[in-house]
Amino acid sequence: KNQVEQSPQSLIILEGKNCTLQCNYTVSPFSNLRWYKQDTGRGPVSLTIMTFSENTKSNGRYTATLDADTKQSSLHITASQLSDSASYICVVSAVTTDSWGKLQFGAGTQVVVTP
Amino acid sequence: DADVTQTPRNRITKTGKRIMLECSQTKGHDRMYWYRQDPGLGLRLIYYSFDVKDINKGEISDGYSVSRQAQAKFSLSLESAIPNQTALYFCATSGFGNEQFFGPGTRLTVL
């Protein structure tokens, strides 16, 4: 079973509207959580990173939240633009003895912004 | 110029053929990774390397091999390709900290 579950699988929103993506994880012990944006035909690009002690992080119109107690994160997109159409991937890192931090990837939420 | 490049970008091959996917990076990172991405699944780690002399298997290494020719180059080989290896393959690098920087991907189709 995947240790990182994302919902919804896909969503369609009108340009200018807001939306929220969800990520639930069971990865333990927790190190950090990143949200990546993956445009069609490209590799993922990091949007935000949050550690255990952080519960909100913003990057422009993207705001991520983290509740480490319930092991949930969300990514909120404000005033969506056509360029926000992409897959958004939640990636959780576990603490490991080699300090690498093994990554667990969610399957992603496909967002389509329509005019 | 892109920091992480992959060649080829697209490849169609037949069952049983040997295929090599190449990755180069100009970020100066020691750590490099190969992932595959399938529809509806998260990226899965095939192999990773922390330096030229260090190669480690990921969660789905069967049917794949890698070579770290230099700090900047990490190649993935399919010795005898099979149809269920049809996927999108990504190379990634990381330096201090665990942010990974991904290449543009190689779309591989095995007929």
Coordinates of C-alpha atoms in Angstrom, one line a residue:
Chain A
K1 CA 0.0 0.0 0.0
N2 CA 1.3 3.4 -0.9
Q3 CA 2.4 5.4 2.1
V4 CA 1.4 8.6 0.5
E5 CA -2.2 9.0 -0.7
Q6 CA -3.4 12.0 -2.7
S7 CA -6.9 13.2 -3.4
P8 CA -8.6 14.0 -5.6
Q9 CA -7.1 12.1 -8.5
S10 CA -8.0 14.9 -10.8
L11 CA -9.9 18.1 -10.8
I12 CA -11.1 20.8 -13.3
I13 CA -11.4 24.4 -12.2
L14 CA -12.2 27.7 -13.8
E15 CA -9.5 30.2 -14.3
G16 CA -9.4 32.6 -11.3
K17 CA -10.9 30.1 -8.9
N18 CA -9.2 28.6 -5.9
C19 CA -8.7 24.9 -5.2
T20 CA -7.2 22.6 -2.5
L21 CA -5.4 19.4 -2.9
Q22 CA -5.0 16.8 -0.2
C23 CA -2.2 14.5 0.9
N24 CA -2.3 11.9 3.6
Y25 CA 0.7 9.9 4.6
T26 CA 1.8 7.1 6.9
V27 CA 5.6 7.5 6.4
S28 CA 7.4 7.3 9.7
P29 CA 9.6 8.6 11.2
F30 CA 8.8 11.8 9.3
S31 CA 11.5 14.1 8.1
N32 CA 9.9 16.5 5.7
L33 CA 7.2 16.9 3.1
R34 CA 7.5 18.5 -0.4
W35 CA 5.0 19.5 -3.0
Y36 CA 6.2 19.2 -6.6
K37 CA 4.6 20.5 -9.7
Q38 CA 5.0 18.4 -12.9
D39 CA 4.0 20.0 -16.2
T40 CA 3.1 17.7 -19.0
G41 CA 6.3 16.3 -20.7
R42 CA 8.6 17.7 -17.9
G43 CA 10.1 16.5 -14.7
P44 CA 8.7 17.5 -11.3
V45 CA 9.8 20.8 -9.8
S46 CA 9.8 21.5 -6.1
L47 CA 7.2 24.1 -4.9
T48 CA 7.5 24.0 -1.1
I49 CA 9.1 22.0 1.7
M50 CA 7.9 21.7 5.2
T51 CA 9.5 20.1 8.2
F52 CA 7.8 18.8 11.4
S53 CA 7.7 22.1 13.1
E54 CA 6.2 24.1 10.2
N55 CA 2.5 24.1 9.5
T56 CA 2.2 26.7 6.7
K57 CA 4.5 27.6 3.8
S58 CA 3.7 29.8 0.8
N59 CA 5.3 30.2 -2.6
G60 CA 3.4 32.9 -4.5
R61 CA -0.1 31.7 -5.1
Y62 CA 0.7 28.2 -3.7
T63 CA 0.2 27.7 0.1
A64 CA 1.0 24.4 1.7
T65 CA -0.1 23.3 5.1
L66 CA 1.0 20.4 7.3
D67 CA -0.5 18.7 10.3
A68 CA 2.1 16.3 11.5
D69 CA -0.2 15.0 14.2
T70 CA -2.8 13.8 11.7
K71 CA -0.2 13.2 9.0
Q72 CA -2.1 15.4 6.5
S73 CA -1.0 18.1 4.1
S74 CA -2.8 20.3 1.7
L75 CA -1.8 22.5 -1.2
H76 CA -4.0 25.5 -1.9
I77 CA -3.9 27.3 -5.2
T78 CA -5.2 30.8 -5.1
A79 CA -6.6 32.6 -8.2
S80 CA -5.7 29.8 -10.5
Q81 CA -4.1 30.5 -13.9
L82 CA -4.0 28.5 -17.0
S83 CA -0.3 27.8 -16.3
D84 CA -1.3 26.0 -13.1
S85 CA -2.5 23.1 -15.2
A86 CA -0.2 20.3 -14.1
S87 CA 0.1 17.3 -11.9
Y88 CA 0.9 18.1 -8.3
I89 CA 2.9 15.5 -6.4
C90 CA 3.2 15.1 -2.6
V91 CA 6.5 13.7 -1.6
V92 CA 7.3 12.6 2.0
S93 CA 10.8 11.9 3.3
A94 CA 11.5 9.5 6.1
V95 CA 14.4 9.9 8.5
T96 CA 17.1 7.3 7.7
T97 CA 20.4 6.5 9.3
D98 CA 22.3 7.4 6.1
S99 CA 20.8 10.9 6.3
W100 CA 19.6 10.6 2.7
G101 CA 15.9 10.6 3.6
K102 CA 14.2 8.0 1.5
L103 CA 11.4 9.6 -0.5
Q104 CA 7.9 8.3 -0.9
F105 CA 5.9 9.7 -3.8
G106 CA 2.2 10.2 -4.1
A107 CA 0.5 9.4 -7.4
G108 CA -0.3 13.0 -7.9
T109 CA -3.4 15.2 -8.5
Q110 CA -4.0 16.2 -12.1
V111 CA -5.3 19.8 -12.2
V112 CA -6.8 21.3 -15.3
V113 CA -7.6 25.0 -15.4
T114 CA -10.1 26.0 -18.0
P115 CA -10.7 29.6 -19.4
Chain B
D1 CA 20.9 25.1 -20.6
A2 CA 19.1 22.5 -18.5
D3 CA 20.9 21.4 -15.4
V4 CA 19.8 17.7 -15.8
T5 CA 19.5 16.3 -19.3
Q6 CA 18.3 12.9 -20.5
T7 CA 18.8 11.2 -23.8
P8 CA 16.9 10.0 -25.7
R9 CA 13.6 11.8 -24.9
N10 CA 11.6 9.2 -26.6
R11 CA 12.4 5.6 -27.6
I12 CA 10.4 2.8 -29.1
T13 CA 12.0 -0.6 -29.1
K14 CA 11.1 -4.3 -29.3
T15 CA 11.0 -7.0 -26.7
G16 CA 14.4 -8.5 -26.0
K17 CA 16.4 -5.5 -27.2
R18 CA 19.1 -3.8 -25.0
I19 CA 18.4 -0.2 -24.2
M20 CA 20.5 2.5 -22.5
L21 CA 19.1 5.7 -21.2
E22 CA 21.6 8.4 -20.4
C23 CA 21.6 11.2 -17.8
S24 CA 24.0 14.1 -17.5
Q25 CA 24.0 16.9 -14.9
T26 CA 25.8 20.2 -14.5
K27 CA 24.7 20.9 -10.9
G28 CA 27.8 19.4 -9.4
H29 CA 25.7 17.1 -7.3
D30 CA 27.1 13.8 -6.0
R31 CA 23.8 12.0 -5.7
M32 CA 21.9 10.7 -8.7
Y33 CA 18.8 8.7 -9.1
W34 CA 16.7 6.8 -11.7
Y35 CA 12.9 6.6 -11.3
R36 CA 10.1 5.3 -13.4
Q37 CA 6.6 6.8 -13.5
D38 CA 3.5 4.8 -14.5
P39 CA 0.0 6.2 -14.8
G40 CA -1.8 6.3 -11.5
L41 CA 1.3 5.4 -9.6
G42 CA 3.9 7.6 -7.8
L43 CA 7.5 7.7 -9.0
R44 CA 9.3 4.5 -8.0
L45 CA 13.0 4.4 -7.4
I46 CA 15.0 2.0 -9.6
Y47 CA 18.6 2.7 -8.6
Y48 CA 20.5 5.5 -6.8
S49 CA 24.2 6.5 -6.5
F50 CA 25.7 8.7 -3.8
D51 CA 29.1 9.0 -5.6
V52 CA 31.0 7.4 -8.5
K53 CA 31.9 4.3 -6.5
D54 CA 28.5 3.9 -4.8
I55 CA 25.5 2.1 -6.5
N56 CA 22.4 1.0 -4.7
K57 CA 19.3 -0.8 -5.7
G58 CA 15.9 0.9 -5.3
E59 CA 12.6 -0.7 -4.8
I60 CA 12.2 -2.0 -8.4
S61 CA 15.7 -2.8 -9.7
D62 CA 14.9 -6.2 -11.3
G63 CA 15.5 -6.1 -15.0
Y64 CA 17.6 -2.9 -14.8
S65 CA 21.3 -2.1 -14.3
V66 CA 23.1 1.2 -14.0
S67 CA 26.6 2.7 -14.5
R68 CA 28.0 5.8 -12.9
Q69 CA 30.6 6.8 -15.4
A70 CA 31.5 10.1 -13.7
Q71 CA 30.1 12.4 -11.2
A72 CA 28.0 14.0 -13.9
K73 CA 26.8 10.9 -15.7
F74 CA 24.5 8.1 -14.7
S75 CA 23.1 5.7 -17.2
L76 CA 20.3 3.1 -16.9
S77 CA 20.2 -0.1 -19.0
L78 CA 17.5 -2.5 -19.8
E79 CA 19.4 -5.7 -20.8
S80 CA 16.4 -7.3 -22.4
A81 CA 13.5 -5.0 -22.6
I82 CA 10.0 -6.3 -21.9
P83 CA 6.6 -4.6 -22.5
N84 CA 5.9 -3.9 -18.8
Q85 CA 9.0 -1.7 -18.8
T86 CA 7.0 0.7 -21.0
A87 CA 7.0 3.9 -18.8
L88 CA 8.3 7.4 -18.3
Y89 CA 11.8 7.3 -16.9
F90 CA 13.3 10.2 -14.9
C91 CA 16.8 10.9 -13.7
A92 CA 17.3 13.2 -10.7
T93 CA 20.1 14.7 -8.7
S94 CA 20.4 16.0 -5.2
G95 CA 23.1 17.8 -3.2
F96 CA 23.1 18.7 0.5
G97 CA 19.6 18.3 1.7
N98 CA 17.1 16.1 -0.1
E99 CA 15.6 18.3 -2.7
Q100 CA 15.8 16.4 -5.9
F101 CA 16.2 18.1 -9.3
F102 CA 14.6 16.1 -12.2
G103 CA 15.5 15.8 -15.8
P104 CA 12.8 16.1 -18.5
G105 CA 12.2 12.4 -18.7
T106 CA 12.5 9.7 -21.3
R107 CA 9.3 8.1 -22.7
L108 CA 10.1 4.4 -23.4
T109 CA 7.8 2.1 -25.3
V110 CA 8.6 -1.6 -25.5
L111 CA 6.5 -3.4 -28.2

